[in-house]
Amino acid sequence: MASDRTSRLNPADQREFPTSPRVGVGGVVIDRGRVLLVRRGHAPLKGEWSIPGGLVEVGETLKQAVAREVEEETGLLVKPVDLLGVFERVIRATKPRTLRGKVRYHYVLIDYLCELRRHRGLGPRDPPQPRSDVTDARWVRERELEDFRLSNTARKAIQEAFRSLHCSRKRASSRERTFPSSAEDHPIR
């Protein structure tokens, strides 16, 4: 059965045993070859590592929601730059027997690649600060990701972000070689 706190909410705002899917956003922040991870402090992913994010508030654009959530959870200011993908998470109740099989959580998640702007109240090299509903926040190198238990959804979003960055760097490097910046540098005169 839904918790006492949940049962007092407007049914349209209810996260646990919702009457309709909740729309959430996530921010994949990559800086200097590291991705920002947070450890969740509340269900449904309590204790698990993920990307910063949360629910979209009424009147917010998706990008505003991403920036707000990353700042609320880590103190970092970001700019969402690219849509990485749309995912869904449907979690069914397993206990008690009377609720078994009912949808306990249903999220539609929209993840963005984010550019780090700066830390609020922190120096540029200071670690992110866990805030809001997270218990830990840290930068993790791509090769260290296997050491963190991540949901498949979070792992896919992070992989797509690194792939997107690697491809954009290759394209930029290719353009620099293909289109010299001045006539003197051009191989054909």
Short mmCIF file of N, CA and C in Angstrom, two decimals:
data_model
loop_
_atom_site.label_atom_id
_atom_site.label_comp_id
_atom_site.label_asym_id
_atom_site.label_seq_id
_atom_site.Cartn_x
_atom_site.Cartn_y
_atom_site.Cartn_z
N MET A 1 0.83 -1.18 0.00
CA MET A 1 0.00 0.00 0.00
C MET A 1 0.87 1.24 0.00
N ALA A 2 0.39 2.33 -0.56
CA ALA A 2 1.17 3.56 -0.63
C ALA A 2 1.44 4.07 0.77
N SER A 3 2.59 4.76 0.94
CA SER A 3 2.93 5.30 2.25
C SER A 3 1.93 6.36 2.67
N ASP A 4 1.90 6.66 3.99
CA ASP A 4 0.98 7.65 4.51
C ASP A 4 1.23 9.01 3.85
N ARG A 5 2.55 9.36 3.68
CA ARG A 5 2.89 10.63 3.05
C ARG A 5 2.36 10.68 1.62
N THR A 6 2.52 9.58 0.90
CA THR A 6 2.09 9.52 -0.49
C THR A 6 0.58 9.62 -0.60
N SER A 7 -0.14 8.99 0.31
CA SER A 7 -1.59 8.98 0.20
C SER A 7 -2.20 10.36 0.45
N ARG A 8 -1.45 11.28 1.09
CA ARG A 8 -1.96 12.63 1.33
C ARG A 8 -1.76 13.54 0.13
N LEU A 9 -0.92 13.13 -0.81
CA LEU A 9 -0.65 13.96 -1.99
C LEU A 9 -1.83 13.95 -2.94
N ASN A 10 -1.90 14.99 -3.74
CA ASN A 10 -2.83 15.01 -4.85
C ASN A 10 -2.48 13.80 -5.73
N PRO A 11 -3.43 12.98 -6.13
CA PRO A 11 -3.12 11.80 -6.94
C PRO A 11 -2.31 12.13 -8.20
N ALA A 12 -2.46 13.32 -8.73
CA ALA A 12 -1.70 13.69 -9.92
C ALA A 12 -0.22 13.89 -9.61
N ASP A 13 0.14 14.14 -8.32
CA ASP A 13 1.53 14.36 -7.92
C ASP A 13 2.19 13.12 -7.34
N GLN A 14 1.47 12.06 -7.19
CA GLN A 14 1.92 10.86 -6.52
C GLN A 14 3.00 10.15 -7.32
N ARG A 15 4.15 9.86 -6.69
CA ARG A 15 5.23 9.12 -7.34
C ARG A 15 5.05 7.62 -7.20
N GLU A 16 4.69 7.20 -5.99
CA GLU A 16 4.52 5.78 -5.73
C GLU A 16 3.06 5.40 -6.02
N PHE A 17 2.87 4.35 -6.80
CA PHE A 17 1.57 3.91 -7.27
C PHE A 17 0.83 5.06 -7.97
N PRO A 18 1.46 5.62 -9.01
CA PRO A 18 0.87 6.78 -9.70
C PRO A 18 -0.34 6.40 -10.55
N THR A 19 -1.14 7.42 -10.86
CA THR A 19 -2.27 7.22 -11.75
C THR A 19 -1.87 7.46 -13.21
N SER A 20 -0.70 8.08 -13.41
CA SER A 20 -0.14 8.28 -14.75
C SER A 20 1.38 8.39 -14.62
N PRO A 21 2.11 8.22 -15.72
CA PRO A 21 3.58 8.29 -15.66
C PRO A 21 4.06 9.67 -15.22
N ARG A 22 5.19 9.72 -14.54
CA ARG A 22 5.84 10.96 -14.12
C ARG A 22 6.91 11.28 -15.17
N VAL A 23 7.09 12.54 -15.51
CA VAL A 23 8.11 12.96 -16.47
C VAL A 23 9.33 13.44 -15.70
N GLY A 24 10.46 12.82 -15.98
CA GLY A 24 11.70 13.17 -15.31
C GLY A 24 12.78 13.50 -16.31
N VAL A 25 13.82 14.18 -15.82
CA VAL A 25 14.97 14.54 -16.65
C VAL A 25 16.24 14.10 -15.95
N GLY A 26 17.28 13.90 -16.74
CA GLY A 26 18.59 13.58 -16.20
C GLY A 26 19.65 14.38 -16.92
N GLY A 27 20.70 14.70 -16.20
CA GLY A 27 21.81 15.46 -16.79
C GLY A 27 23.08 14.65 -16.75
N VAL A 28 23.62 14.33 -17.93
CA VAL A 28 24.91 13.66 -18.02
C VAL A 28 25.94 14.76 -18.19
N VAL A 29 26.68 15.02 -17.11
CA VAL A 29 27.67 16.10 -17.09
C VAL A 29 29.04 15.46 -17.23
N ILE A 30 29.76 15.83 -18.29
CA ILE A 30 31.09 15.29 -18.52
C ILE A 30 32.07 16.46 -18.54
N ASP A 31 33.12 16.33 -17.74
CA ASP A 31 34.14 17.37 -17.64
C ASP A 31 35.50 16.70 -17.51
N ARG A 32 36.42 17.05 -18.39
CA ARG A 32 37.79 16.53 -18.38
C ARG A 32 37.83 15.00 -18.34
N GLY A 33 36.97 14.37 -19.16
CA GLY A 33 36.96 12.92 -19.26
C GLY A 33 36.30 12.19 -18.10
N ARG A 34 35.59 12.95 -17.27
CA ARG A 34 34.91 12.36 -16.11
C ARG A 34 33.42 12.67 -16.19
N VAL A 35 32.62 11.74 -15.69
CA VAL A 35 31.17 11.93 -15.66
C VAL A 35 30.75 12.13 -14.21
N LEU A 36 29.74 12.94 -14.00
CA LEU A 36 29.21 13.21 -12.67
C LEU A 36 28.20 12.14 -12.28
N LEU A 37 28.43 11.47 -11.15
CA LEU A 37 27.48 10.48 -10.63
C LEU A 37 27.00 10.91 -9.25
N VAL A 38 25.77 10.53 -8.94
CA VAL A 38 25.21 10.78 -7.62
C VAL A 38 24.68 9.47 -7.05
N ARG A 39 24.71 9.35 -5.73
CA ARG A 39 24.11 8.18 -5.07
C ARG A 39 22.76 8.62 -4.51
N ARG A 40 21.72 7.95 -4.93
CA ARG A 40 20.34 8.29 -4.56
C ARG A 40 20.06 8.05 -3.08
N GLY A 41 19.34 8.99 -2.47
CA GLY A 41 18.99 8.89 -1.07
C GLY A 41 17.56 8.41 -0.82
N HIS A 42 16.76 8.32 -1.88
CA HIS A 42 15.36 7.93 -1.75
C HIS A 42 14.98 6.91 -2.82
N ALA A 43 13.90 6.17 -2.55
CA ALA A 43 13.36 5.21 -3.51
C ALA A 43 12.91 5.96 -4.77
N PRO A 44 12.96 5.34 -5.91
CA PRO A 44 13.12 3.90 -6.09
C PRO A 44 14.57 3.43 -6.21
N LEU A 45 15.55 4.29 -6.31
CA LEU A 45 16.94 3.86 -6.49
C LEU A 45 17.79 4.15 -5.25
N LYS A 46 17.22 4.11 -4.08
CA LYS A 46 17.93 4.44 -2.85
C LYS A 46 19.22 3.63 -2.74
N GLY A 47 20.35 4.35 -2.52
CA GLY A 47 21.64 3.71 -2.37
C GLY A 47 22.36 3.39 -3.66
N GLU A 48 21.71 3.57 -4.79
CA GLU A 48 22.33 3.25 -6.09
C GLU A 48 22.91 4.51 -6.73
N TRP A 49 23.91 4.30 -7.56
CA TRP A 49 24.53 5.40 -8.31
C TRP A 49 23.73 5.67 -9.57
N SER A 50 23.67 6.93 -9.96
CA SER A 50 22.93 7.34 -11.15
C SER A 50 23.46 8.68 -11.62
N ILE A 51 22.78 9.24 -12.60
CA ILE A 51 23.09 10.60 -13.04
C ILE A 51 22.14 11.55 -12.29
N PRO A 52 22.53 12.80 -12.10
CA PRO A 52 21.64 13.74 -11.42
C PRO A 52 20.37 13.95 -12.22
N GLY A 53 19.26 14.14 -11.53
CA GLY A 53 18.01 14.38 -12.23
C GLY A 53 16.82 14.25 -11.30
N GLY A 54 15.66 14.53 -11.86
CA GLY A 54 14.43 14.45 -11.08
C GLY A 54 13.24 14.82 -11.93
N LEU A 55 12.14 15.10 -11.27
CA LEU A 55 10.90 15.40 -11.97
C LEU A 55 10.85 16.82 -12.50
N VAL A 56 10.18 16.97 -13.63
CA VAL A 56 9.93 18.29 -14.21
C VAL A 56 8.80 18.94 -13.42
N GLU A 57 8.99 20.21 -13.06
CA GLU A 57 7.95 20.94 -12.35
C GLU A 57 7.05 21.66 -13.36
N VAL A 58 5.82 21.90 -12.99
CA VAL A 58 4.86 22.58 -13.85
C VAL A 58 5.43 23.95 -14.24
N GLY A 59 5.39 24.26 -15.53
CA GLY A 59 5.87 25.54 -16.04
C GLY A 59 7.33 25.56 -16.44
N GLU A 60 8.06 24.49 -16.14
CA GLU A 60 9.48 24.41 -16.49
C GLU A 60 9.66 23.79 -17.87
N THR A 61 10.66 24.28 -18.60
CA THR A 61 11.06 23.57 -19.81
C THR A 61 11.93 22.39 -19.37
N LEU A 62 12.14 21.45 -20.27
CA LEU A 62 12.98 20.30 -19.94
C LEU A 62 14.40 20.74 -19.57
N LYS A 63 14.95 21.67 -20.33
CA LYS A 63 16.32 22.13 -20.06
C LYS A 63 16.40 22.88 -18.73
N GLN A 64 15.38 23.65 -18.40
CA GLN A 64 15.37 24.33 -17.09
C GLN A 64 15.33 23.29 -15.97
N ALA A 65 14.54 22.24 -16.16
CA ALA A 65 14.44 21.20 -15.14
C ALA A 65 15.77 20.49 -14.94
N VAL A 66 16.49 20.19 -16.03
CA VAL A 66 17.79 19.53 -15.92
C VAL A 66 18.75 20.42 -15.14
N ALA A 67 18.86 21.67 -15.52
CA ALA A 67 19.79 22.59 -14.85
C ALA A 67 19.44 22.71 -13.36
N ARG A 68 18.16 22.84 -13.04
CA ARG A 68 17.73 22.97 -11.64
C ARG A 68 18.08 21.72 -10.85
N GLU A 69 17.77 20.55 -11.40
CA GLU A 69 18.02 19.30 -10.69
C GLU A 69 19.52 19.08 -10.43
N VAL A 70 20.36 19.33 -11.43
CA VAL A 70 21.81 19.14 -11.23
C VAL A 70 22.31 20.09 -10.13
N GLU A 71 21.85 21.34 -10.17
CA GLU A 71 22.27 22.29 -9.15
C GLU A 71 21.75 21.89 -7.76
N GLU A 72 20.49 21.49 -7.68
CA GLU A 72 19.92 21.09 -6.38
C GLU A 72 20.66 19.89 -5.79
N GLU A 73 21.07 18.95 -6.62
CA GLU A 73 21.67 17.73 -6.11
C GLU A 73 23.18 17.80 -5.91
N THR A 74 23.87 18.73 -6.62
CA THR A 74 25.34 18.74 -6.56
C THR A 74 25.96 20.11 -6.37
N GLY A 75 25.19 21.19 -6.53
CA GLY A 75 25.76 22.52 -6.45
C GLY A 75 26.42 22.98 -7.74
N LEU A 76 26.38 22.17 -8.78
CA LEU A 76 27.01 22.52 -10.05
C LEU A 76 26.02 23.24 -10.96
N LEU A 77 26.52 24.24 -11.66
CA LEU A 77 25.71 24.94 -12.66
C LEU A 77 26.06 24.37 -14.02
N VAL A 78 25.04 23.98 -14.77
CA VAL A 78 25.26 23.36 -16.08
C VAL A 78 24.34 23.97 -17.12
N LYS A 79 24.72 23.72 -18.36
CA LYS A 79 23.88 24.10 -19.50
C LYS A 79 23.60 22.83 -20.29
N PRO A 80 22.33 22.40 -20.37
CA PRO A 80 22.00 21.25 -21.21
C PRO A 80 22.23 21.61 -22.68
N VAL A 81 22.97 20.75 -23.41
CA VAL A 81 23.32 21.09 -24.79
C VAL A 81 22.75 20.13 -25.83
N ASP A 82 22.63 18.85 -25.50
CA ASP A 82 22.15 17.87 -26.49
C ASP A 82 21.23 16.85 -25.83
N LEU A 83 20.16 16.52 -26.52
CA LEU A 83 19.28 15.45 -26.07
C LEU A 83 19.98 14.12 -26.33
N LEU A 84 20.11 13.30 -25.30
CA LEU A 84 20.77 12.00 -25.44
C LEU A 84 19.78 10.88 -25.72
N GLY A 85 18.59 10.99 -25.15
CA GLY A 85 17.63 9.93 -25.37
C GLY A 85 16.45 10.03 -24.43
N VAL A 86 15.43 9.26 -24.76
CA VAL A 86 14.23 9.17 -23.94
C VAL A 86 14.11 7.71 -23.50
N PHE A 87 13.96 7.52 -22.21
CA PHE A 87 13.91 6.18 -21.63
C PHE A 87 12.67 6.09 -20.75
N GLU A 88 12.32 4.88 -20.39
CA GLU A 88 11.24 4.74 -19.42
C GLU A 88 11.65 3.72 -18.37
N ARG A 89 11.13 3.92 -17.18
CA ARG A 89 11.37 2.99 -16.08
C ARG A 89 10.02 2.66 -15.46
N VAL A 90 9.65 1.40 -15.55
CA VAL A 90 8.41 0.92 -14.94
C VAL A 90 8.82 -0.14 -13.92
N ILE A 91 8.48 0.12 -12.67
CA ILE A 91 8.81 -0.81 -11.59
C ILE A 91 7.51 -1.30 -10.96
N ARG A 92 7.35 -2.60 -10.94
CA ARG A 92 6.13 -3.19 -10.39
C ARG A 92 6.37 -3.64 -8.95
N ALA A 93 5.34 -3.57 -8.16
CA ALA A 93 5.41 -4.00 -6.76
C ALA A 93 5.54 -5.52 -6.70
N THR A 94 6.32 -5.99 -5.75
CA THR A 94 6.47 -7.43 -5.52
C THR A 94 5.88 -7.83 -4.17
N LYS A 95 5.78 -6.88 -3.25
CA LYS A 95 5.21 -7.12 -1.92
C LYS A 95 4.35 -5.93 -1.54
N PRO A 96 3.39 -6.02 -0.71
CA PRO A 96 2.77 -7.26 -0.24
C PRO A 96 2.00 -7.94 -1.36
N ARG A 97 1.53 -9.11 -1.06
CA ARG A 97 0.87 -9.92 -2.08
C ARG A 97 -0.31 -9.20 -2.71
N THR A 98 -1.01 -8.38 -1.95
CA THR A 98 -2.19 -7.68 -2.48
C THR A 98 -1.82 -6.65 -3.55
N LEU A 99 -0.56 -6.19 -3.54
CA LEU A 99 -0.13 -5.19 -4.54
C LEU A 99 0.77 -5.79 -5.61
N ARG A 100 1.12 -7.05 -5.50
CA ARG A 100 2.05 -7.69 -6.44
C ARG A 100 1.58 -7.47 -7.88
N GLY A 101 2.49 -6.99 -8.71
CA GLY A 101 2.19 -6.77 -10.13
C GLY A 101 1.68 -5.38 -10.46
N LYS A 102 1.23 -4.63 -9.47
CA LYS A 102 0.75 -3.26 -9.74
C LYS A 102 1.95 -2.36 -10.00
N VAL A 103 1.76 -1.32 -10.79
CA VAL A 103 2.84 -0.39 -11.10
C VAL A 103 3.12 0.46 -9.86
N ARG A 104 4.34 0.29 -9.33
CA ARG A 104 4.74 1.06 -8.15
C ARG A 104 5.35 2.40 -8.55
N TYR A 105 6.18 2.39 -9.61
CA TYR A 105 6.78 3.62 -10.15
C TYR A 105 6.71 3.54 -11.67
N HIS A 106 6.44 4.67 -12.31
CA HIS A 106 6.46 4.74 -13.77
C HIS A 106 6.99 6.12 -14.16
N TYR A 107 8.20 6.12 -14.74
CA TYR A 107 8.84 7.37 -15.15
C TYR A 107 9.14 7.35 -16.65
N VAL A 108 8.93 8.46 -17.29
CA VAL A 108 9.44 8.71 -18.63
C VAL A 108 10.61 9.66 -18.41
N LEU A 109 11.82 9.24 -18.79
CA LEU A 109 13.05 9.98 -18.49
C LEU A 109 13.67 10.54 -19.75
N ILE A 110 13.98 11.81 -19.71
CA ILE A 110 14.57 12.50 -20.86
C ILE A 110 15.94 13.00 -20.41
N ASP A 111 16.99 12.42 -21.01
CA ASP A 111 18.35 12.72 -20.57
C ASP A 111 19.07 13.64 -21.55
N TYR A 112 19.82 14.58 -20.98
CA TYR A 112 20.57 15.56 -21.75
C TYR A 112 22.06 15.49 -21.43
N LEU A 113 22.88 15.72 -22.44
CA LEU A 113 24.30 15.96 -22.24
C LEU A 113 24.41 17.41 -21.77
N CYS A 114 25.16 17.62 -20.70
CA CYS A 114 25.28 18.97 -20.12
C CYS A 114 26.72 19.45 -20.11
N GLU A 115 26.86 20.74 -20.31
CA GLU A 115 28.15 21.40 -20.25
C GLU A 115 28.29 22.02 -18.85
N LEU A 116 29.42 21.76 -18.20
CA LEU A 116 29.66 22.33 -16.88
C LEU A 116 29.92 23.82 -17.00
N ARG A 117 29.19 24.61 -16.23
CA ARG A 117 29.38 26.06 -16.22
C ARG A 117 30.34 26.44 -15.09
N ARG A 118 29.94 26.16 -13.87
CA ARG A 118 30.78 26.42 -12.70
C ARG A 118 30.10 25.82 -11.49
N HIS A 119 30.79 25.89 -10.38
CA HIS A 119 30.25 25.42 -9.11
C HIS A 119 29.65 26.62 -8.39
N ARG A 120 28.52 26.44 -7.77
CA ARG A 120 27.95 27.52 -6.96
C ARG A 120 28.65 27.50 -5.60
N GLY A 121 29.42 28.56 -5.32
CA GLY A 121 30.10 28.68 -4.03
C GLY A 121 31.30 27.77 -3.87
N LEU A 122 31.74 27.15 -4.96
CA LEU A 122 32.89 26.26 -4.89
C LEU A 122 33.95 26.72 -5.87
N GLY A 123 35.18 26.32 -5.62
CA GLY A 123 36.24 26.60 -6.57
C GLY A 123 36.13 25.66 -7.76
N PRO A 124 36.79 25.98 -8.88
CA PRO A 124 36.66 25.17 -10.09
C PRO A 124 37.16 23.74 -9.94
N ARG A 125 38.03 23.45 -8.99
CA ARG A 125 38.57 22.11 -8.80
C ARG A 125 37.92 21.38 -7.62
N ASP A 126 37.02 22.03 -6.88
CA ASP A 126 36.38 21.40 -5.74
C ASP A 126 35.43 20.30 -6.22
N PRO A 127 35.28 19.25 -5.42
CA PRO A 127 34.35 18.17 -5.80
C PRO A 127 32.91 18.64 -5.69
N PRO A 128 32.00 17.98 -6.41
CA PRO A 128 30.58 18.32 -6.27
C PRO A 128 30.13 18.01 -4.84
N GLN A 129 29.14 18.74 -4.38
CA GLN A 129 28.64 18.57 -3.02
C GLN A 129 27.28 17.88 -3.04
N PRO A 130 27.14 16.72 -2.37
CA PRO A 130 25.83 16.07 -2.34
C PRO A 130 24.83 16.94 -1.59
N ARG A 131 23.69 17.16 -2.20
CA ARG A 131 22.65 17.99 -1.62
C ARG A 131 21.30 17.33 -1.88
N SER A 132 20.26 17.96 -1.44
CA SER A 132 18.90 17.54 -1.74
C SER A 132 18.69 16.07 -1.38
N ASP A 133 18.33 15.26 -2.34
CA ASP A 133 18.02 13.85 -2.07
C ASP A 133 19.13 12.89 -2.50
N VAL A 134 20.39 13.35 -2.51
CA VAL A 134 21.51 12.46 -2.81
C VAL A 134 22.42 12.38 -1.59
N THR A 135 23.09 11.22 -1.44
CA THR A 135 23.97 11.02 -0.29
C THR A 135 25.44 11.14 -0.66
N ASP A 136 25.76 11.12 -1.95
CA ASP A 136 27.14 11.25 -2.41
C ASP A 136 27.11 11.76 -3.84
N ALA A 137 28.14 12.48 -4.21
CA ALA A 137 28.28 12.98 -5.59
C ALA A 137 29.77 13.00 -5.91
N ARG A 138 30.12 12.49 -7.08
CA ARG A 138 31.54 12.47 -7.43
C ARG A 138 31.75 12.38 -8.94
N TRP A 139 32.97 12.78 -9.34
CA TRP A 139 33.40 12.65 -10.72
C TRP A 139 34.03 11.27 -10.90
N VAL A 140 33.69 10.60 -12.00
CA VAL A 140 34.18 9.24 -12.26
C VAL A 140 34.69 9.17 -13.70
N ARG A 141 35.89 8.63 -13.86
CA ARG A 141 36.45 8.46 -15.20
C ARG A 141 35.70 7.34 -15.93
N GLU A 142 35.68 7.45 -17.24
CA GLU A 142 34.94 6.48 -18.07
C GLU A 142 35.39 5.06 -17.78
N ARG A 143 36.67 4.84 -17.64
CA ARG A 143 37.20 3.49 -17.40
C ARG A 143 36.84 2.95 -16.00
N GLU A 144 36.42 3.83 -15.08
CA GLU A 144 36.07 3.41 -13.72
C GLU A 144 34.57 3.10 -13.56
N LEU A 145 33.79 3.32 -14.60
CA LEU A 145 32.34 3.15 -14.50
C LEU A 145 31.93 1.73 -14.11
N GLU A 146 32.70 0.72 -14.54
CA GLU A 146 32.32 -0.65 -14.20
C GLU A 146 32.37 -0.91 -12.71
N ASP A 147 33.06 -0.06 -11.95
CA ASP A 147 33.13 -0.21 -10.49
C ASP A 147 31.87 0.30 -9.79
N PHE A 148 30.96 0.94 -10.54
CA PHE A 148 29.76 1.53 -9.97
C PHE A 148 28.54 0.77 -10.47
N ARG A 149 27.67 0.43 -9.54
CA ARG A 149 26.43 -0.25 -9.91
C ARG A 149 25.46 0.81 -10.44
N LEU A 150 25.25 0.78 -11.75
CA LEU A 150 24.37 1.74 -12.41
C LEU A 150 23.22 0.98 -13.06
N SER A 151 22.07 1.64 -13.16
CA SER A 151 20.97 1.03 -13.90
C SER A 151 21.36 0.98 -15.37
N ASN A 152 20.74 0.09 -16.12
CA ASN A 152 21.00 0.01 -17.56
C ASN A 152 20.68 1.33 -18.24
N THR A 153 19.62 2.00 -17.78
CA THR A 153 19.22 3.28 -18.37
C THR A 153 20.31 4.33 -18.18
N ALA A 154 20.84 4.44 -16.97
CA ALA A 154 21.90 5.42 -16.69
C ALA A 154 23.16 5.07 -17.48
N ARG A 155 23.50 3.79 -17.51
CA ARG A 155 24.70 3.36 -18.24
C ARG A 155 24.58 3.70 -19.74
N LYS A 156 23.40 3.46 -20.32
CA LYS A 156 23.19 3.77 -21.74
C LYS A 156 23.32 5.27 -22.00
N ALA A 157 22.75 6.09 -21.14
CA ALA A 157 22.83 7.54 -21.31
C ALA A 157 24.28 8.01 -21.22
N ILE A 158 25.03 7.49 -20.26
CA ILE A 158 26.44 7.87 -20.11
C ILE A 158 27.25 7.42 -21.31
N GLN A 159 27.05 6.19 -21.77
CA GLN A 159 27.77 5.70 -22.95
C GLN A 159 27.46 6.56 -24.17
N GLU A 160 26.20 6.92 -24.33
CA GLU A 160 25.81 7.78 -25.46
C GLU A 160 26.48 9.14 -25.36
N ALA A 161 26.59 9.69 -24.16
CA ALA A 161 27.23 10.99 -23.96
C ALA A 161 28.71 10.93 -24.34
N PHE A 162 29.41 9.91 -23.86
CA PHE A 162 30.84 9.78 -24.22
C PHE A 162 30.99 9.56 -25.72
N ARG A 163 30.12 8.73 -26.32
CA ARG A 163 30.17 8.49 -27.76
C ARG A 163 29.95 9.79 -28.53
N SER A 164 28.98 10.57 -28.09
CA SER A 164 28.67 11.85 -28.73
C SER A 164 29.86 12.80 -28.65
N LEU A 165 30.50 12.85 -27.48
CA LEU A 165 31.67 13.73 -27.33
C LEU A 165 32.84 13.26 -28.18
N HIS A 166 33.09 11.94 -28.21
CA HIS A 166 34.19 11.40 -29.02
C HIS A 166 33.94 11.70 -30.50
N CYS A 167 32.71 11.52 -30.97
CA CYS A 167 32.37 11.79 -32.38
C CYS A 167 32.51 13.27 -32.71
N SER A 168 32.05 14.14 -31.83
CA SER A 168 32.14 15.58 -32.12
C SER A 168 33.58 16.04 -32.15
N ARG A 169 34.45 15.44 -31.31
CA ARG A 169 35.87 15.80 -31.35
C ARG A 169 36.51 15.35 -32.66
N LYS A 170 36.13 14.14 -33.13
CA LYS A 170 36.68 13.64 -34.39
C LYS A 170 36.24 14.53 -35.55
N ARG A 171 34.94 14.93 -35.54
CA ARG A 171 34.44 15.80 -36.60
C ARG A 171 35.17 17.14 -36.58
N ALA A 172 35.38 17.69 -35.39
CA ALA A 172 36.06 18.98 -35.27
C ALA A 172 37.51 18.85 -35.76
N SER A 173 38.16 17.77 -35.38
CA SER A 173 39.53 17.54 -35.81
C SER A 173 39.59 17.38 -37.33
N SER A 174 38.64 16.67 -37.91
CA SER A 174 38.58 16.45 -39.34
C SER A 174 38.34 17.77 -40.08
N ARG A 175 37.45 18.60 -39.55
CA ARG A 175 37.17 19.90 -40.18
C ARG A 175 38.40 20.78 -40.16
N GLU A 176 39.17 20.73 -39.08
CA GLU A 176 40.38 21.55 -38.99
C GLU A 176 41.38 21.15 -40.06
N ARG A 177 41.51 19.87 -40.34
CA ARG A 177 42.44 19.41 -41.37
C ARG A 177 41.89 19.68 -42.77
N THR A 178 40.59 19.56 -42.94
CA THR A 178 39.98 19.70 -44.25
C THR A 178 39.85 21.16 -44.67
N PHE A 179 39.55 22.03 -43.73
CA PHE A 179 39.32 23.44 -44.03
C PHE A 179 40.31 24.30 -43.27
N PRO A 180 41.48 24.56 -43.85
CA PRO A 180 42.48 25.39 -43.19
C PRO A 180 41.90 26.76 -42.86
N SER A 181 42.48 27.37 -41.83
CA SER A 181 41.93 28.65 -41.36
C SER A 181 42.38 29.83 -42.19
N SER A 182 43.47 29.72 -42.95
CA SER A 182 43.90 30.87 -43.76
C SER A 182 44.40 30.40 -45.13
N ALA A 183 44.47 31.31 -46.07
CA ALA A 183 44.91 30.97 -47.43
C ALA A 183 46.34 30.47 -47.44
N GLU A 184 47.18 31.00 -46.56
CA GLU A 184 48.60 30.55 -46.51
C GLU A 184 48.72 29.08 -46.12
N ASP A 185 47.78 28.61 -45.31
CA ASP A 185 47.83 27.23 -44.85
C ASP A 185 47.23 26.26 -45.86
N HIS A 186 46.54 26.77 -46.87
CA HIS A 186 45.84 25.91 -47.81
C HIS A 186 46.85 25.21 -48.71
N PRO A 187 46.72 23.85 -48.86
CA PRO A 187 47.69 23.11 -49.66
C PRO A 187 47.60 23.42 -51.16
N ILE A 188 46.50 23.94 -51.65
CA ILE A 188 46.35 24.24 -53.07
C ILE A 188 46.32 25.75 -53.24
N ARG A 189 47.23 26.29 -54.07
CA ARG A 189 47.25 27.75 -54.26
C ARG A 189 46.79 28.12 -55.63
#
